[in-house]
mmCIF file of C-alpha atoms in Angstrom:
data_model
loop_
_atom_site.group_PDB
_atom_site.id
_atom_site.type_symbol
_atom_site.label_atom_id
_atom_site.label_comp_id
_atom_site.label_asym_id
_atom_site.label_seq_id
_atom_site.Cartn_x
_atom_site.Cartn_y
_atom_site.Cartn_z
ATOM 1 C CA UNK A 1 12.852 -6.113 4.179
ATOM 2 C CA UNK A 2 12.376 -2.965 6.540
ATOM 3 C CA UNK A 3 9.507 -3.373 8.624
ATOM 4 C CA UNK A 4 7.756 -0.758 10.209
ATOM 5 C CA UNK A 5 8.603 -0.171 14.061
ATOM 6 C CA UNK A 6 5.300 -0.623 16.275
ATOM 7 C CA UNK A 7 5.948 3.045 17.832
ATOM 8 C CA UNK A 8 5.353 4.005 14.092
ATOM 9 C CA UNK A 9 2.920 1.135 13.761
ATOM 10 C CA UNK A 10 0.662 1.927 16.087
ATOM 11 C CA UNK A 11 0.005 6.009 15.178
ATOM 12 C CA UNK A 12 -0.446 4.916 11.977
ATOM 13 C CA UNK A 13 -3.083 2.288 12.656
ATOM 14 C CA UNK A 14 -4.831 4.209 15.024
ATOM 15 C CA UNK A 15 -5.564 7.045 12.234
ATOM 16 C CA UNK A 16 -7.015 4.243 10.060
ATOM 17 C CA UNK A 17 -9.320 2.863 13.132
ATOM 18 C CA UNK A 18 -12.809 3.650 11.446
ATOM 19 C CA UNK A 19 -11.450 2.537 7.801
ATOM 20 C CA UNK A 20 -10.151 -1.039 8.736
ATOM 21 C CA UNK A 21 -13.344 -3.057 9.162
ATOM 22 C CA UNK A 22 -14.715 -4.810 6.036
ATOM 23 C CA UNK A 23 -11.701 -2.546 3.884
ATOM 24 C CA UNK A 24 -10.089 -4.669 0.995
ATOM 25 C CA UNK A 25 -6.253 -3.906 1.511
ATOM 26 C CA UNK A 26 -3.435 -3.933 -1.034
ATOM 27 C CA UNK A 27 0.002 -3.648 0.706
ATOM 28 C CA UNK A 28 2.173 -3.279 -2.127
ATOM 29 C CA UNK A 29 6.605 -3.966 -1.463
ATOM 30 C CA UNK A 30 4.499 -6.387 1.160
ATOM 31 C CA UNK A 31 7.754 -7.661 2.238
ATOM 32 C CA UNK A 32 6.642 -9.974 5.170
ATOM 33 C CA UNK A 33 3.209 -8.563 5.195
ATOM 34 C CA UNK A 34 3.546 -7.163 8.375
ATOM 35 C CA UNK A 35 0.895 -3.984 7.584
ATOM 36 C CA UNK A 36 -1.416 -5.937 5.730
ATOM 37 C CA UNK A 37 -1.523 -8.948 8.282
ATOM 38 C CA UNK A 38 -2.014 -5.982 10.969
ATOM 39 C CA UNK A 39 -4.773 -4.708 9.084
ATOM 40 C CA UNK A 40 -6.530 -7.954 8.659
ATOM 41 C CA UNK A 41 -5.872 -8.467 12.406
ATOM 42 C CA UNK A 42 -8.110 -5.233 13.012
ATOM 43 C CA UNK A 43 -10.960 -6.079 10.834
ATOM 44 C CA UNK A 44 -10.117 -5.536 6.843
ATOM 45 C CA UNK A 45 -11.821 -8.195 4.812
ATOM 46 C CA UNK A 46 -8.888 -8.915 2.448
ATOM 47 C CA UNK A 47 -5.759 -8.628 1.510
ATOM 48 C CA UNK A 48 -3.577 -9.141 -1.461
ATOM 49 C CA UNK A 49 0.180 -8.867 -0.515
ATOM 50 C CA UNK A 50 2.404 -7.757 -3.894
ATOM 51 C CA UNK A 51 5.723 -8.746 -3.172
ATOM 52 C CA UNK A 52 8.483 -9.492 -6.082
ATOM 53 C CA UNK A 53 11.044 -11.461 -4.096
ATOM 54 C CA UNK A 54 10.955 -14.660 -3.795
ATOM 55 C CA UNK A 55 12.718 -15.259 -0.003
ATOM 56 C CA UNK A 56 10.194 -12.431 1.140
ATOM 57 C CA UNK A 57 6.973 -13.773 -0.368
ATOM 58 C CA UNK A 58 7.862 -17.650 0.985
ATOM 59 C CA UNK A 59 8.596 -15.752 4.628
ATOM 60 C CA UNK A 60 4.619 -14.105 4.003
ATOM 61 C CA UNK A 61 3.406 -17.326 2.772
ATOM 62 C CA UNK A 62 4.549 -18.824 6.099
ATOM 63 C CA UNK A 63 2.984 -15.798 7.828
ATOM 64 C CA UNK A 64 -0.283 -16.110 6.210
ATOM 65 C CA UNK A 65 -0.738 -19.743 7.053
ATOM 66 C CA UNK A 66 0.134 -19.968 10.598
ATOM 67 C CA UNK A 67 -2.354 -17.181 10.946
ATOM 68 C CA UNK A 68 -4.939 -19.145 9.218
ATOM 69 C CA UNK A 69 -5.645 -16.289 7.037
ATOM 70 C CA UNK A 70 -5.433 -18.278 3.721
ATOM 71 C CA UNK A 71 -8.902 -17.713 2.734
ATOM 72 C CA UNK A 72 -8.541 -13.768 3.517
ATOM 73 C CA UNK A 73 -5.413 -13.375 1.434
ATOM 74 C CA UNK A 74 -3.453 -13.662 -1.737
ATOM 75 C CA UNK A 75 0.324 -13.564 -1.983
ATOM 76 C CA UNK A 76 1.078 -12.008 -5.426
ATOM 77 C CA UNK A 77 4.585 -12.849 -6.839
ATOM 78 C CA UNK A 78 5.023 -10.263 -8.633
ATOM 79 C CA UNK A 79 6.888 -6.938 -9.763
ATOM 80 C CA UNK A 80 4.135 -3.683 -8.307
ATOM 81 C CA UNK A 81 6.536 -1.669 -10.874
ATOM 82 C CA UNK A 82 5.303 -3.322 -13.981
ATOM 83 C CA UNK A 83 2.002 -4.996 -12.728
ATOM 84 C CA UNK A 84 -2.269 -4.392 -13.179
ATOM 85 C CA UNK A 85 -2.897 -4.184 -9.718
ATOM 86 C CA UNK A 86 -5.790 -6.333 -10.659
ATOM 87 C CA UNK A 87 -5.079 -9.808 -9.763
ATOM 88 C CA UNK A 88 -7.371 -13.044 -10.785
ATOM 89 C CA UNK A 89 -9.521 -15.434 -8.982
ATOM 90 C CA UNK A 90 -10.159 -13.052 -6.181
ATOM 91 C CA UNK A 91 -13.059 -10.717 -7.740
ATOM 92 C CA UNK A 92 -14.258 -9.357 -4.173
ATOM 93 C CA UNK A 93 -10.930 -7.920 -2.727
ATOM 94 C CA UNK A 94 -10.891 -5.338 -5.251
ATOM 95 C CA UNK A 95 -11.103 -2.161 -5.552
ATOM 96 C CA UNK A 96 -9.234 -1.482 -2.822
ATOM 97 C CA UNK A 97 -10.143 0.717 -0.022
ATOM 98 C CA UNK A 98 -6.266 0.773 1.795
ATOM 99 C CA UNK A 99 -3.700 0.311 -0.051
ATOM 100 C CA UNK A 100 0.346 0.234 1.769
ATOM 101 C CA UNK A 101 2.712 1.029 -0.862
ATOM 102 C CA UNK A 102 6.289 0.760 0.842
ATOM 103 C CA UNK A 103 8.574 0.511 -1.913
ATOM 104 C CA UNK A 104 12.609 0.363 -0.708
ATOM 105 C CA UNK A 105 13.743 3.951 0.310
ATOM 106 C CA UNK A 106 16.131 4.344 -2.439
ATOM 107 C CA UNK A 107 13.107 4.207 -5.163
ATOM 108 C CA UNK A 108 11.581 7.394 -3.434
ATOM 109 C CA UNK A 109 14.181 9.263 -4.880
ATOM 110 C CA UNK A 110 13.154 8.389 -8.049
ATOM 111 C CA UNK A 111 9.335 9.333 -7.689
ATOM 112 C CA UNK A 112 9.162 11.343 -10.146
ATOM 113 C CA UNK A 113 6.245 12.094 -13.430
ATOM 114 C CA UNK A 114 7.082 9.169 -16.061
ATOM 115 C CA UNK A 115 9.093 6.887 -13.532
ATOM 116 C CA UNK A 116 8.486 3.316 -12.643
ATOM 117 C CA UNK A 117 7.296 4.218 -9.824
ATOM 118 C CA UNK A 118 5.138 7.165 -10.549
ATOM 119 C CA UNK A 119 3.205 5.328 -13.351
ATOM 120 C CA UNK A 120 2.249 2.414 -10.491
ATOM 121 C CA UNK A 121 0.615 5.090 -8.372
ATOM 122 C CA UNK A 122 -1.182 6.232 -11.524
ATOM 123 C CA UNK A 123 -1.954 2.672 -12.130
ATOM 124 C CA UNK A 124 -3.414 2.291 -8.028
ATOM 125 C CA UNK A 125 -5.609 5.674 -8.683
ATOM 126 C CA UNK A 126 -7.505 3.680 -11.475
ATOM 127 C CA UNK A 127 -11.306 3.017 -10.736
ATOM 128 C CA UNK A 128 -10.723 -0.832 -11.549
ATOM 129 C CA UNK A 129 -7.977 -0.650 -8.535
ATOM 130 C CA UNK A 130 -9.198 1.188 -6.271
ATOM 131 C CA UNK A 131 -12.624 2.202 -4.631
ATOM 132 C CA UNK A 132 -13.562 6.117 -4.922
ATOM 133 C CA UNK A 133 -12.828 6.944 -1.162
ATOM 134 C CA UNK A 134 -9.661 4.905 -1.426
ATOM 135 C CA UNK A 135 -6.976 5.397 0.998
ATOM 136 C CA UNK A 136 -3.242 5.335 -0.090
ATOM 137 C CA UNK A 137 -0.590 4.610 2.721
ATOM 138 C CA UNK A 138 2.644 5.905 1.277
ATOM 139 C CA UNK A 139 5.976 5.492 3.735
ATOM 140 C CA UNK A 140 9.280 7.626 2.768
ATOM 141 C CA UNK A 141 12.169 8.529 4.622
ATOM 142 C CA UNK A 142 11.399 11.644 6.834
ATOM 143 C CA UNK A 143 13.207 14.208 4.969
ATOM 144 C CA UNK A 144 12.190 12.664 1.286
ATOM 145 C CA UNK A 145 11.315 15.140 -2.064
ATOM 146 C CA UNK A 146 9.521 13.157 -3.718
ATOM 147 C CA UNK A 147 6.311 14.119 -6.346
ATOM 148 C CA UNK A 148 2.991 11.983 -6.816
ATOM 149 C CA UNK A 149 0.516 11.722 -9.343
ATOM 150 C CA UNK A 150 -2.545 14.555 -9.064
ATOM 151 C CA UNK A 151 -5.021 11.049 -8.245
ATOM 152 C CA UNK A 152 -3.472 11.434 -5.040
ATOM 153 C CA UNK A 153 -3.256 14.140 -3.043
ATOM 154 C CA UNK A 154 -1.236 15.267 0.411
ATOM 155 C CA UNK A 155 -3.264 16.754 3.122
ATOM 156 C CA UNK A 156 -1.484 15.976 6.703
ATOM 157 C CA UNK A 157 2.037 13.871 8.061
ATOM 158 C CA UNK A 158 2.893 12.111 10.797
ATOM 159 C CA UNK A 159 6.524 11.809 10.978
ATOM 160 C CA UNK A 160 7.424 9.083 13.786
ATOM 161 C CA UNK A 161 11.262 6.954 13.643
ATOM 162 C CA UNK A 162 12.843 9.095 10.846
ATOM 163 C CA UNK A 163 9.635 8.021 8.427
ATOM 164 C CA UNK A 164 7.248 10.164 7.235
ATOM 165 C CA UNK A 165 3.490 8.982 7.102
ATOM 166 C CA UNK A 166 1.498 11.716 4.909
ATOM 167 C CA UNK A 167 -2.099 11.842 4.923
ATOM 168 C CA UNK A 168 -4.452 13.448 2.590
ATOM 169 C CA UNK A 169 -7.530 13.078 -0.217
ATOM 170 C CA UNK A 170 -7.457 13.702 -4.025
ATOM 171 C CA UNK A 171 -9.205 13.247 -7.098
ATOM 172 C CA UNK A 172 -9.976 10.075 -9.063
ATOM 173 C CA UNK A 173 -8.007 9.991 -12.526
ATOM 174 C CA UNK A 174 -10.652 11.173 -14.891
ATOM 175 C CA UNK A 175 -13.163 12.078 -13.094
ATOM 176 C CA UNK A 176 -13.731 14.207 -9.425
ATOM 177 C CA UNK A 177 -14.184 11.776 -7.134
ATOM 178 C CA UNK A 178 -12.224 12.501 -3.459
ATOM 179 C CA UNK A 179 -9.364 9.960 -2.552
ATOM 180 C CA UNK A 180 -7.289 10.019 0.567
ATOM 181 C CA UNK A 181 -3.943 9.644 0.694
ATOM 182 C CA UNK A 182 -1.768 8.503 3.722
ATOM 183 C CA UNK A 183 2.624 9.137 2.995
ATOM 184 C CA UNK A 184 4.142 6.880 5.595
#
């Protein structure tokens, strides 16, 4: 996993201040869970953790528990490149309001229209996925080129360790509702 430095941490958490409390969080390449335990930490309602590997989603598992944040989570064993987004038995942490997507650095290269990658953005900017006024949380490498789908939209970014956190809003896949954005 590559976790996210707490001088990047906090900048980033401090721009989401007025969106954390009652939000229903996705962090998506959880890894450890290390965003989406923070956000729970400062008020989210929920959070279900996608992670595919195994090592990883035992480590969050561990994470989750000595927290005692069972009955706030779910750790998702599965692959975010192929998956719904929607998972079962947990009907009021979605849509999502914050969603971390922190795929590994080398897949950034490849975010492209009609990649992997790509087409689970498309599938986060669904109304079933997330809420309306949904915030996406995107971290890249500082100096990435990289394209996303038009749901999402790039308005500001915070560049802080050699990672780039971009902020912004955009419009809803078929319709006009605003979405946010936020490239870390």
């Amino acid at each position: 996993t590559r976790p996210i430095t707490d001088r990047a941490k906090e900048p980033l958490f401090e721009s989401l201040r007025s969106r954390l409390p009652g939000a229903r969080v996705a962090d998506v390449f959880a890894g450890t869970g290390t965003l989406g335990l923070e956000a729970l930490s400062r008020g989210a309602h929920s959070c279900v953790f996608i992670e595919q590997d195994r090592e990883a989603i035992e480590l969050l598992e561990r994470n989750v528990a000595a927290l005692e944040a069972r009955t706030q989570c779910l750790c998702w064993r599965t692959d975010a490149l192929r998956c719904s987004f929607r998972p079962r038995g947990v009907p009021d942490f979605v849509p999502f309001d914050l969603i971390f997507f922190d795929p590994p650095y080398r897949l950034i290269e490849t975010l492209r229209p009609s990649t992997p990658l790509y087409r689970s953005l498309e599938r986060l900017g669904r109304s079933t996925v997330s809420a309306a006024d949904a915030m996406l949380c995107l971290r890249t490498p500082a100096a990435s080129d990289f394209a996303v789908p038009d749901v999402w939209q790039r308005e500001r970014t915070l560049t802080v360790s050699g990672m780039a956190m971009h902020l912004g809003g955009g419009s809803r896949e078929c319709d006009t509702v605003p979405r946010r954005l936020l490239f870390r």
